[in-house]
mmCIF file of N, CA, C and O in Angstrom:
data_model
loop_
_atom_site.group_PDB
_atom_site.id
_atom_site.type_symbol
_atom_site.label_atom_id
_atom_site.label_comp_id
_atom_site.label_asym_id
_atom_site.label_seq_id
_atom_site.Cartn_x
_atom_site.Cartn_y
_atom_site.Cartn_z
ATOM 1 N N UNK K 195 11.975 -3.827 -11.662
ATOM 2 C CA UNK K 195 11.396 -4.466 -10.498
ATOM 3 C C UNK K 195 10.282 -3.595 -9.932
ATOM 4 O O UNK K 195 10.183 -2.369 -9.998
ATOM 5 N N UNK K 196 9.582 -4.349 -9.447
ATOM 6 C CA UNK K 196 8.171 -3.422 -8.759
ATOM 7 C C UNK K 196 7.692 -3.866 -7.180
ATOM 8 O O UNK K 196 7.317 -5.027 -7.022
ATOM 9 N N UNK K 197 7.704 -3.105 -6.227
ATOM 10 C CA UNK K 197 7.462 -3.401 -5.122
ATOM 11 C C UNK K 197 6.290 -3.532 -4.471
ATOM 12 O O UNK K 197 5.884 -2.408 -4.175
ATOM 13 N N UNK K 198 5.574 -4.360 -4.117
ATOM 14 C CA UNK K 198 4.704 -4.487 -3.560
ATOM 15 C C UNK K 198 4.003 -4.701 -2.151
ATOM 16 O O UNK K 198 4.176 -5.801 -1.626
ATOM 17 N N UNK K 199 3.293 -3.839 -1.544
ATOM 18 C CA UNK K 199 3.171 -3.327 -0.295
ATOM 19 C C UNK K 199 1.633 -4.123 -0.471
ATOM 20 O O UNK K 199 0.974 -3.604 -1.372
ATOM 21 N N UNK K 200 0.853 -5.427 0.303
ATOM 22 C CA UNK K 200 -0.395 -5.821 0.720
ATOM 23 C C UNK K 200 -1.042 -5.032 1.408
ATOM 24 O O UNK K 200 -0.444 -4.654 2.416
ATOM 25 N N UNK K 201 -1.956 -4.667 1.269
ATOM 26 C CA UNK K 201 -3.235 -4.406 1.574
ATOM 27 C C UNK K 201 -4.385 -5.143 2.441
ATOM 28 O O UNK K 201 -4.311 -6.367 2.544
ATOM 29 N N UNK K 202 -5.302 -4.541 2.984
ATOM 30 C CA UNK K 202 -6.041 -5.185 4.157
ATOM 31 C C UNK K 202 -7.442 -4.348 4.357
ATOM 32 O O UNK K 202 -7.223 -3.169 4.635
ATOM 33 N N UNK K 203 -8.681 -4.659 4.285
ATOM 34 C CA UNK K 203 -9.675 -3.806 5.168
ATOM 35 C C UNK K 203 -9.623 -3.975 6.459
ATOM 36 O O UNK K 203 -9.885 -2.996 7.159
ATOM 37 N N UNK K 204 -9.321 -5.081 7.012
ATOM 38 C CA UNK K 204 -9.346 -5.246 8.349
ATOM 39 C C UNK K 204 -8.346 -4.461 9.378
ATOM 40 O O UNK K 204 -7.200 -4.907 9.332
ATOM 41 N N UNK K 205 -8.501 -3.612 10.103
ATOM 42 C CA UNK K 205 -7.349 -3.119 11.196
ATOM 43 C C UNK K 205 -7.032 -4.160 11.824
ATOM 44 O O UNK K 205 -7.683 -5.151 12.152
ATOM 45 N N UNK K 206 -5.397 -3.699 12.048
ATOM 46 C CA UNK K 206 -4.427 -4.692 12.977
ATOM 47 C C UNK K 206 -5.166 -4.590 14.431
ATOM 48 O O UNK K 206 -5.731 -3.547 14.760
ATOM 49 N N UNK K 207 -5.123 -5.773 15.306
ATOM 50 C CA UNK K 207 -5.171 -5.541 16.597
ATOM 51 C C UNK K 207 -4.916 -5.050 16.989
ATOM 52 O O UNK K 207 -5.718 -4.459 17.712
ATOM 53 N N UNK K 208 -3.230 -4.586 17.034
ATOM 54 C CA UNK K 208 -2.743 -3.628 17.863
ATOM 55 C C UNK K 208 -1.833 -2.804 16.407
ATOM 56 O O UNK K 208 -0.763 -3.293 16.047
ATOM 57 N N UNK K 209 -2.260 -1.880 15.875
ATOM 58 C CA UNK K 209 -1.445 -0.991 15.008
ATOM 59 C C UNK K 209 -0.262 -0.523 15.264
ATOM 60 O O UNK K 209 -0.181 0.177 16.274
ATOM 61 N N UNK K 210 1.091 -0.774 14.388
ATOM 62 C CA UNK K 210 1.818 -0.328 14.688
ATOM 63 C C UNK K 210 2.624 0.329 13.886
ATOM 64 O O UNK K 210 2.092 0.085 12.803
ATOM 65 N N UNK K 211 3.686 1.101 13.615
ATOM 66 C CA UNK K 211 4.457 2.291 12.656
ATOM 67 C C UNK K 211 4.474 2.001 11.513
ATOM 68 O O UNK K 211 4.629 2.852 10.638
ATOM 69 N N UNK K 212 4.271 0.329 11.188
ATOM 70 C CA UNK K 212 4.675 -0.044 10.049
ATOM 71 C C UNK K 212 3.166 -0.262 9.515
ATOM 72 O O UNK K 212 3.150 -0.814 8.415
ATOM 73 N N UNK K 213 1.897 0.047 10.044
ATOM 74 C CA UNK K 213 0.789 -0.433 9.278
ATOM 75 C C UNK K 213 0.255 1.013 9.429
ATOM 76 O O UNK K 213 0.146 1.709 10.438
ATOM 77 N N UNK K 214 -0.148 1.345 7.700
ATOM 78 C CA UNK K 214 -0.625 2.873 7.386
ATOM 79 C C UNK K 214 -1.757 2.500 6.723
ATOM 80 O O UNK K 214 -1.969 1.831 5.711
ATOM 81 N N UNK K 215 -2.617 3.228 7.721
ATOM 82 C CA UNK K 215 -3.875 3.806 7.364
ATOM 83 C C UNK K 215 -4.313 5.044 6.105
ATOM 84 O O UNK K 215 -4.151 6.264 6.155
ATOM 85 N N UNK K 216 -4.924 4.179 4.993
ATOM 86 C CA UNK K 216 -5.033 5.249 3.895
ATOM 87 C C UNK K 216 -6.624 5.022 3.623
ATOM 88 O O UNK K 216 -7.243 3.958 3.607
ATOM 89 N N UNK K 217 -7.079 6.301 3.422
ATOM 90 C CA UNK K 217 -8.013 6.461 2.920
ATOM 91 C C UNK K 217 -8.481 7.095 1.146
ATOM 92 O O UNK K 217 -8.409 8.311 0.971
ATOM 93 N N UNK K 218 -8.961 6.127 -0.124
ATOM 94 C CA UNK K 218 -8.595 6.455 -0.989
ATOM 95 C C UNK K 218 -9.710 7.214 -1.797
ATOM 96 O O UNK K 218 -9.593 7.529 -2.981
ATOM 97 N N UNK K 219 -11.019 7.517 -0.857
ATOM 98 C CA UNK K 219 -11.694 8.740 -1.315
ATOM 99 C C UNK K 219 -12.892 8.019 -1.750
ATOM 100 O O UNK K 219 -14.055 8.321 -1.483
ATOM 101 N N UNK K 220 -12.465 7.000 -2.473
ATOM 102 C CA UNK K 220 -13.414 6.521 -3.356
ATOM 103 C C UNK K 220 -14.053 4.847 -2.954
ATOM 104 O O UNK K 220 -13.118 4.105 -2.651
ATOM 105 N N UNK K 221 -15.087 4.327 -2.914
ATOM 106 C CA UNK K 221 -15.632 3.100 -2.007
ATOM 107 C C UNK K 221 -14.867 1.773 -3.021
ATOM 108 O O UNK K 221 -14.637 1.838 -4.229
ATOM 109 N N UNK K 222 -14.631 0.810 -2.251
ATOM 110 C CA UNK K 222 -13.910 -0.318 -2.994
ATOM 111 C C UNK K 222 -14.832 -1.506 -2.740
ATOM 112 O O UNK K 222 -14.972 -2.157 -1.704
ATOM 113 N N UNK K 223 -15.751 -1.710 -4.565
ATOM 114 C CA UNK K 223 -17.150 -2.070 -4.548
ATOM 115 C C UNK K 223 -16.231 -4.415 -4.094
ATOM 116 O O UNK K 223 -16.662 -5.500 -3.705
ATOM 117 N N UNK K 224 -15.360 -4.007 -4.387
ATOM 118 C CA UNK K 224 -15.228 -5.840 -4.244
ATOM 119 C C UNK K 224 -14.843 -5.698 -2.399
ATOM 120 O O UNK K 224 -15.099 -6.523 -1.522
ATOM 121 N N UNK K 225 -14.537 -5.093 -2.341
ATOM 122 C CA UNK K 225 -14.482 -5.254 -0.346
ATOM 123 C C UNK K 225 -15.098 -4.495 0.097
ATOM 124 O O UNK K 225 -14.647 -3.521 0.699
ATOM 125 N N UNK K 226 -16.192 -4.716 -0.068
ATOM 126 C CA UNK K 226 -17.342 -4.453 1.284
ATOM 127 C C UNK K 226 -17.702 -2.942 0.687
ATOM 128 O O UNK K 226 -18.801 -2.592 1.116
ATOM 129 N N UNK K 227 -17.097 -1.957 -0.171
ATOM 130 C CA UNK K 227 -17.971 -0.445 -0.333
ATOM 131 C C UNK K 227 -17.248 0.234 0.418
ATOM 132 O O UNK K 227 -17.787 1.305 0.696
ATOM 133 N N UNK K 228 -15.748 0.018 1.113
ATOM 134 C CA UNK K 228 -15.334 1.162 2.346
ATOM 135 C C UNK K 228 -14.131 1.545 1.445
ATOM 136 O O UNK K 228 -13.833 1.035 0.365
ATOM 137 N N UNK K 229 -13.439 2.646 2.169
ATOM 138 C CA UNK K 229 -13.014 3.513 1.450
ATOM 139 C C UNK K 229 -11.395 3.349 2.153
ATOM 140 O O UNK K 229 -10.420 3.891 1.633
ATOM 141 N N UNK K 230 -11.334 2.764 3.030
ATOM 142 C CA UNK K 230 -10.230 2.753 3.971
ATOM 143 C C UNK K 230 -9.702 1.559 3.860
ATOM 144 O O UNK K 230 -10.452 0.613 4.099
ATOM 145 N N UNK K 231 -8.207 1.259 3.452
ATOM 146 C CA UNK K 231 -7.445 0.244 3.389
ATOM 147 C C UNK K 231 -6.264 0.007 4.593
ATOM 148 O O UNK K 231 -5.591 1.030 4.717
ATOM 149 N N UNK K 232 -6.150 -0.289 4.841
ATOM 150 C CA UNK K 232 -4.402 -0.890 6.093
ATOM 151 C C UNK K 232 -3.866 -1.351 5.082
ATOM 152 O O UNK K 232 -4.349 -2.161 4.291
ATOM 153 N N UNK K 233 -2.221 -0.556 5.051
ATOM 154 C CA UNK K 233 -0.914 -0.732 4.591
ATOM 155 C C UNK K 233 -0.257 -1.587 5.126
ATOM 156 O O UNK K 233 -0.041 -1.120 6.244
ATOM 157 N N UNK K 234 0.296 -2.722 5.055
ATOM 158 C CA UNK K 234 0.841 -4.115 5.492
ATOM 159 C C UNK K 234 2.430 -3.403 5.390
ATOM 160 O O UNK K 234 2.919 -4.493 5.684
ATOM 161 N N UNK K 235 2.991 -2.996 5.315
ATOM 162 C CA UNK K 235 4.588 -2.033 5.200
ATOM 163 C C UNK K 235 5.328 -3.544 5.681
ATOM 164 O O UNK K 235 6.169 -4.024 4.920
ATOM 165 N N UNK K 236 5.023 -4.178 6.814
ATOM 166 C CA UNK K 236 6.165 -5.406 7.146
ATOM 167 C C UNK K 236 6.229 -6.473 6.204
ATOM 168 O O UNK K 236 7.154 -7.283 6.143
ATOM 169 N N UNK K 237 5.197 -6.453 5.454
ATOM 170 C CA UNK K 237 5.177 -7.891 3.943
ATOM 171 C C UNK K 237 5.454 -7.642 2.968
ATOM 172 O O UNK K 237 5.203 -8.423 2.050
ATOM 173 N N UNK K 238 6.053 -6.513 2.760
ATOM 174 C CA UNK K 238 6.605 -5.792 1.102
ATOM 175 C C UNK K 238 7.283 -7.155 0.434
ATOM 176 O O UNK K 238 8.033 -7.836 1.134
ATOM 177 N N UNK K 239 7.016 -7.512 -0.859
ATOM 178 C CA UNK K 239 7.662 -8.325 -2.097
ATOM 179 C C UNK K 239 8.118 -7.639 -3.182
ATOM 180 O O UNK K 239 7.386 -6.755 -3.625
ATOM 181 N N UNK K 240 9.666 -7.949 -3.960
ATOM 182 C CA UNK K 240 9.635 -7.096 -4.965
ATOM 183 C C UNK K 240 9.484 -8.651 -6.052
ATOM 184 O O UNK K 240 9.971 -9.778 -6.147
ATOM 185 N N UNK K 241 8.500 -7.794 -6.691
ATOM 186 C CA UNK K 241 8.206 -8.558 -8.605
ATOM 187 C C UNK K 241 9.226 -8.428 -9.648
ATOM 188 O O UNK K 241 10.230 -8.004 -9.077
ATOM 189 N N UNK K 242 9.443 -8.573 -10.798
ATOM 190 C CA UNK K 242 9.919 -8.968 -11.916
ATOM 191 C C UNK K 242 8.604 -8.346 -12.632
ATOM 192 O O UNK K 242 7.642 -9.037 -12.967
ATOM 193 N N UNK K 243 8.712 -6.731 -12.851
ATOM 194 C CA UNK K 243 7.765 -6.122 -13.492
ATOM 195 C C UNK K 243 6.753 -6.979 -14.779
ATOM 196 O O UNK K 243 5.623 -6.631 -15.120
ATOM 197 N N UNK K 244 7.557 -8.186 -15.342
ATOM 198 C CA UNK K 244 6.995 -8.179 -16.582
ATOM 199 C C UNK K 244 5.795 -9.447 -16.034
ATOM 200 O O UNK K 244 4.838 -9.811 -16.717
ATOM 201 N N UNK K 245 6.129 -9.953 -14.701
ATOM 202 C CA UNK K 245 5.273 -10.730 -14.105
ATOM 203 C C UNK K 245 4.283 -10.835 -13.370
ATOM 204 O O UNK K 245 3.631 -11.811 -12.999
ATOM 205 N N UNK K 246 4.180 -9.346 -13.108
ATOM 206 C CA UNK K 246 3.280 -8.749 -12.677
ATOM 207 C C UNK K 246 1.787 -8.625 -13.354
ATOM 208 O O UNK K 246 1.813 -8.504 -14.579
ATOM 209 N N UNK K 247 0.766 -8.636 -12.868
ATOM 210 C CA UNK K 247 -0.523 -9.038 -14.012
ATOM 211 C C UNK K 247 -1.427 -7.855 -12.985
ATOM 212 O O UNK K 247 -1.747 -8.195 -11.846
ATOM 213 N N UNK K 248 -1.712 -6.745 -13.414
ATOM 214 C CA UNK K 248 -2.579 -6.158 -12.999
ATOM 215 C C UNK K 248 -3.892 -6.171 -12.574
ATOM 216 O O UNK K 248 -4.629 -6.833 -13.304
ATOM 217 N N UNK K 249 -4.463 -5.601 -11.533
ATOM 218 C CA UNK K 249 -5.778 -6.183 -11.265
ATOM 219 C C UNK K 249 -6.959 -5.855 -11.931
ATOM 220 O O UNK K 249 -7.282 -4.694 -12.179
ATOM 221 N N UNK K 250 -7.746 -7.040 -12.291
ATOM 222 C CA UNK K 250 -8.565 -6.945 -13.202
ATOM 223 C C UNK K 250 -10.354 -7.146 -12.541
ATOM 224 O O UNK K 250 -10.507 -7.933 -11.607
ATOM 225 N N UNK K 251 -11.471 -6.462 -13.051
ATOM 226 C CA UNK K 251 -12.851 -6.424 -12.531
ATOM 227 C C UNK K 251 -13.015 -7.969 -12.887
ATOM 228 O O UNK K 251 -12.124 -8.330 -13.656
ATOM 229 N N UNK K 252 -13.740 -8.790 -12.607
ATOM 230 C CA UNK K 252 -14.265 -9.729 -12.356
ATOM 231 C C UNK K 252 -14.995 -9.947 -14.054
ATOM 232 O O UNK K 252 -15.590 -8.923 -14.390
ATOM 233 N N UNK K 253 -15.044 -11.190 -15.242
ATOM 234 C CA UNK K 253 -15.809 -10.831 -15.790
ATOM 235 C C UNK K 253 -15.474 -9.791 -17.073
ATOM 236 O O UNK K 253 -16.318 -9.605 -17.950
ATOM 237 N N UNK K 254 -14.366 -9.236 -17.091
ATOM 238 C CA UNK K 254 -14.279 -7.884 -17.969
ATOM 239 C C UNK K 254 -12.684 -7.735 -18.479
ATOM 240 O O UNK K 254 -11.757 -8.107 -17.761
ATOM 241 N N UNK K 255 -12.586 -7.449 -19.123
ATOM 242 C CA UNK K 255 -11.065 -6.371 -19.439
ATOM 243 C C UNK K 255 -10.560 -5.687 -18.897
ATOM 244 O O UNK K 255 -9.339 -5.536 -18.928
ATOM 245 N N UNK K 256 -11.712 -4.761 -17.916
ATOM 246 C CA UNK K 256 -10.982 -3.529 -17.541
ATOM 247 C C UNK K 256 -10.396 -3.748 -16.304
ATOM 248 O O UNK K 256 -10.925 -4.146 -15.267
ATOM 249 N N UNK K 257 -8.979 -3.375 -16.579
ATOM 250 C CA UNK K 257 -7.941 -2.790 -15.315
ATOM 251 C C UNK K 257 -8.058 -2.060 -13.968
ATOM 252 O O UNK K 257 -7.680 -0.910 -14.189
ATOM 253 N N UNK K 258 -8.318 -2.155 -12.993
ATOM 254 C CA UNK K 258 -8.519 -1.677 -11.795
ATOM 255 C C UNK K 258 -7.275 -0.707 -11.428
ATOM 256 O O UNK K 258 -6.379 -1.046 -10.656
ATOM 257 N N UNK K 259 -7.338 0.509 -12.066
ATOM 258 C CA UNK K 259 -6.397 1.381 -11.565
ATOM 259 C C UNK K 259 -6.384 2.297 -10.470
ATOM 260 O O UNK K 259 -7.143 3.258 -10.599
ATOM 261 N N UNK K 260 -5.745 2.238 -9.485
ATOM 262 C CA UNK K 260 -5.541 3.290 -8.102
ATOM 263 C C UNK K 260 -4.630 3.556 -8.038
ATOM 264 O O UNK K 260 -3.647 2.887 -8.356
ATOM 265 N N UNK K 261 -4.671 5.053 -7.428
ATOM 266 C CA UNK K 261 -3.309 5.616 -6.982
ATOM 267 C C UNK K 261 -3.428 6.205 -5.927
ATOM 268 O O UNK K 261 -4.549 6.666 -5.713
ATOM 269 N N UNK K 262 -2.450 6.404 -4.963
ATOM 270 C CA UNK K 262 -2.575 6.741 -3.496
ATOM 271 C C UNK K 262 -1.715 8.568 -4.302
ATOM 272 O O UNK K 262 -1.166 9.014 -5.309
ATOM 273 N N UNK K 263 -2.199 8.961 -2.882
ATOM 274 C CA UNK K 263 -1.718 10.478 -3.249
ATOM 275 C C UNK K 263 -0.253 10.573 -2.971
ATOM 276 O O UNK K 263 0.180 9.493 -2.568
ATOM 277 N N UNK K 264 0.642 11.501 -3.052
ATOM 278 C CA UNK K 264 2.105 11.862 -2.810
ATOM 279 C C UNK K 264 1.980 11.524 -1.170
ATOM 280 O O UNK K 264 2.455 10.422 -0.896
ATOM 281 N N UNK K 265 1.460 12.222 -0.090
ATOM 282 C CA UNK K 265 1.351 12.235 0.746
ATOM 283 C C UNK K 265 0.881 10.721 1.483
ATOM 284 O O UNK K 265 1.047 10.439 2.670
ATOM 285 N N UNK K 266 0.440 10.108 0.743
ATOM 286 C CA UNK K 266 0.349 8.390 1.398
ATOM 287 C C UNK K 266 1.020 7.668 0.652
ATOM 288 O O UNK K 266 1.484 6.763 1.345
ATOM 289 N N UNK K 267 1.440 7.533 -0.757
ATOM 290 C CA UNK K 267 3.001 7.228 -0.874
ATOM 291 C C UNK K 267 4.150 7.425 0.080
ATOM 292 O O UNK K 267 4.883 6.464 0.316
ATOM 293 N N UNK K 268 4.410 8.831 0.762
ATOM 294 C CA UNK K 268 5.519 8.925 1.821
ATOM 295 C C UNK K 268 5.214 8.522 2.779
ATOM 296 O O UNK K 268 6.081 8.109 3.550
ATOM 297 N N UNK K 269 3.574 8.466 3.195
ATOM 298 C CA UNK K 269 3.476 7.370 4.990
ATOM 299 C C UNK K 269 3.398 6.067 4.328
ATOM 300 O O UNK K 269 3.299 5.202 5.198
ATOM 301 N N UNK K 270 3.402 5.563 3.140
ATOM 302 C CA UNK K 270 3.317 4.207 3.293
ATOM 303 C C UNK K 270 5.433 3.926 2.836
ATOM 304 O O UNK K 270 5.779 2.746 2.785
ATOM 305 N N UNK K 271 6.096 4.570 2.677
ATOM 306 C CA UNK K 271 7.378 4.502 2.857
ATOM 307 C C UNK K 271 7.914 4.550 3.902
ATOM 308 O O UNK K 271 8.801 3.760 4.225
ATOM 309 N N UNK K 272 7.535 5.371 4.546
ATOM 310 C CA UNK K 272 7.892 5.549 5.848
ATOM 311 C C UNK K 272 7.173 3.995 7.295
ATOM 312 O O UNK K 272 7.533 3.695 8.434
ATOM 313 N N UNK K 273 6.286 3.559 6.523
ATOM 314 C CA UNK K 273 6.097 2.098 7.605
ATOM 315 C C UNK K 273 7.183 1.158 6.851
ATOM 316 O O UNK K 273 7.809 0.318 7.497
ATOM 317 N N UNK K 274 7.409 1.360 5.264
ATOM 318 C CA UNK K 274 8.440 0.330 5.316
ATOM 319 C C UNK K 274 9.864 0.389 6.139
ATOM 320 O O UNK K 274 10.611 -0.506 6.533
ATOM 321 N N UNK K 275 9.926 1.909 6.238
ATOM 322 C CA UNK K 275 11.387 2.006 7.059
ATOM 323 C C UNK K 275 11.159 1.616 8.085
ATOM 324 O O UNK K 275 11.838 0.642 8.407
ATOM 325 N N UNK K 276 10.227 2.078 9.030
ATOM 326 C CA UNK K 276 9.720 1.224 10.452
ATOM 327 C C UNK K 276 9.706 -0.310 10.309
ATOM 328 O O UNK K 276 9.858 -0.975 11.334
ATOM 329 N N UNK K 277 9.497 -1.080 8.836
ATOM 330 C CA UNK K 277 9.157 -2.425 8.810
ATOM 331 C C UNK K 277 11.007 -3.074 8.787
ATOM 332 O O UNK K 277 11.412 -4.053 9.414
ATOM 333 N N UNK K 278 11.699 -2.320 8.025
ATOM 334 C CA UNK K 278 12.748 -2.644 8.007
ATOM 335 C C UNK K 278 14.046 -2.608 9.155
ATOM 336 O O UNK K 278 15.107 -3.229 9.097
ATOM 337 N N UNK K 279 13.596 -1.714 10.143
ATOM 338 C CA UNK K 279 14.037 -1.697 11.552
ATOM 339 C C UNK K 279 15.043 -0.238 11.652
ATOM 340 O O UNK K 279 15.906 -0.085 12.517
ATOM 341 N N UNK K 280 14.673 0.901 10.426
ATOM 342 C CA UNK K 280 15.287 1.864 10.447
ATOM 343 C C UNK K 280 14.016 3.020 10.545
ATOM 344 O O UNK K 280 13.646 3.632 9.543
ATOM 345 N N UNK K 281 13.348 3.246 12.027
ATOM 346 C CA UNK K 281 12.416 3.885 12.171
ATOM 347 C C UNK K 281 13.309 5.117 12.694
ATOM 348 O O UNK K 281 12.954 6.145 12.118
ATOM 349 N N UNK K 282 13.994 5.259 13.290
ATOM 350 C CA UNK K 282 15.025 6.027 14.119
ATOM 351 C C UNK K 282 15.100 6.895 13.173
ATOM 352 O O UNK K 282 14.921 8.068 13.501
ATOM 353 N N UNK K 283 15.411 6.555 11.599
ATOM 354 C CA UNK K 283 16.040 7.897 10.695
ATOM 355 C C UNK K 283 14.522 8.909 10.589
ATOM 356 O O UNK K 283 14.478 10.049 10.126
ATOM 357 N N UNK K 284 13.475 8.203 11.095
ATOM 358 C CA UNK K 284 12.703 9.331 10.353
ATOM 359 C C UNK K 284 12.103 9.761 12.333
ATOM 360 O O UNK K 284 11.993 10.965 12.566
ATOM 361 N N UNK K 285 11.841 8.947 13.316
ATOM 362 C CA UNK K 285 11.810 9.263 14.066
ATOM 363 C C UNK K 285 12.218 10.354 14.999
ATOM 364 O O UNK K 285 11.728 10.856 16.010
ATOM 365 N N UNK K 286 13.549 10.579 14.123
ATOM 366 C CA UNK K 286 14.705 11.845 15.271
ATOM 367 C C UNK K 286 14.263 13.112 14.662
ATOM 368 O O UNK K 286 14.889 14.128 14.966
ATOM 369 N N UNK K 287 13.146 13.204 13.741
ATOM 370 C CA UNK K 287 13.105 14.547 12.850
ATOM 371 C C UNK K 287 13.617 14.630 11.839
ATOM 372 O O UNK K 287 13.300 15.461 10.987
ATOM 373 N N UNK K 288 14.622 13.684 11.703
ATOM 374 C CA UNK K 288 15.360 13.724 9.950
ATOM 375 C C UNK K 288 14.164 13.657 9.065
ATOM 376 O O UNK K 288 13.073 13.244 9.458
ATOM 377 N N UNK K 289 14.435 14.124 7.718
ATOM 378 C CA UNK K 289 13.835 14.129 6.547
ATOM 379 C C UNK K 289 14.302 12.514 5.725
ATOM 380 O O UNK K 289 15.288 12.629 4.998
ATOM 381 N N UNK K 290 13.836 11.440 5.776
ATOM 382 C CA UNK K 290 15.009 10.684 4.987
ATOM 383 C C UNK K 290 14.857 11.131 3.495
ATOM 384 O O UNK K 290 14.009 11.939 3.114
ATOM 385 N N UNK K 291 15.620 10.619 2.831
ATOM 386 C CA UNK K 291 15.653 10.770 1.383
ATOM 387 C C UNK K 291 14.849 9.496 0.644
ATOM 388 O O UNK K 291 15.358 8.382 0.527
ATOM 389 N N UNK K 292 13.260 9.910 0.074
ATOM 390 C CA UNK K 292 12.684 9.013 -0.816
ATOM 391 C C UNK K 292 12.851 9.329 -1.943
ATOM 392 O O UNK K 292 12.399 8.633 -2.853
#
């Protein structure tokens, strides 16, 4: 299974624990050239890996591969726990376990 966390250029109106701000270094030429995405953490879906169809350039073969760093992997985990209504475990100072 594969989980999937939506994506957004647009900022939320009002931002909240569960929407993470990542910046991925590099400009994203099909939305607009900016470099900054919003983490949707409250709309997570899990897939059926084999149904999953990777994203593809417009026109081409090639695969659109990104990867967020270790460090925005754990804030974008951490809005799902906020999305899921267990913000408290990471809120009190606990470490949770990812």
């Amino acid at each position: 299974l594969l989980t999937v966390v939506p994506t957004s250029t647009t900022e939320p109106l009002s931002p909240k624990a569960f929407n993470v701000l990542i910046d991925l270094g590099e400009p994203l030429p099909r939305w607009g050239g900016g470099t900054k995405l919003w983490v949707k953490c409250d709309m997570i879906a899990t897939l059926a890996l084999k149904r999953f169809h990777f994203l593809q350039e417009e026109d081409t073969d090639r695969r659109i591969k990104r990867a967020v760093t270790d460090q925005q992997l754990t804030e974008i985990r951490h809005g799902i726990i906020h999305a899921i209504g267990m913000g408290s475990l990471i809120d009190n100072g606990q470490k949770p376990i990812l």
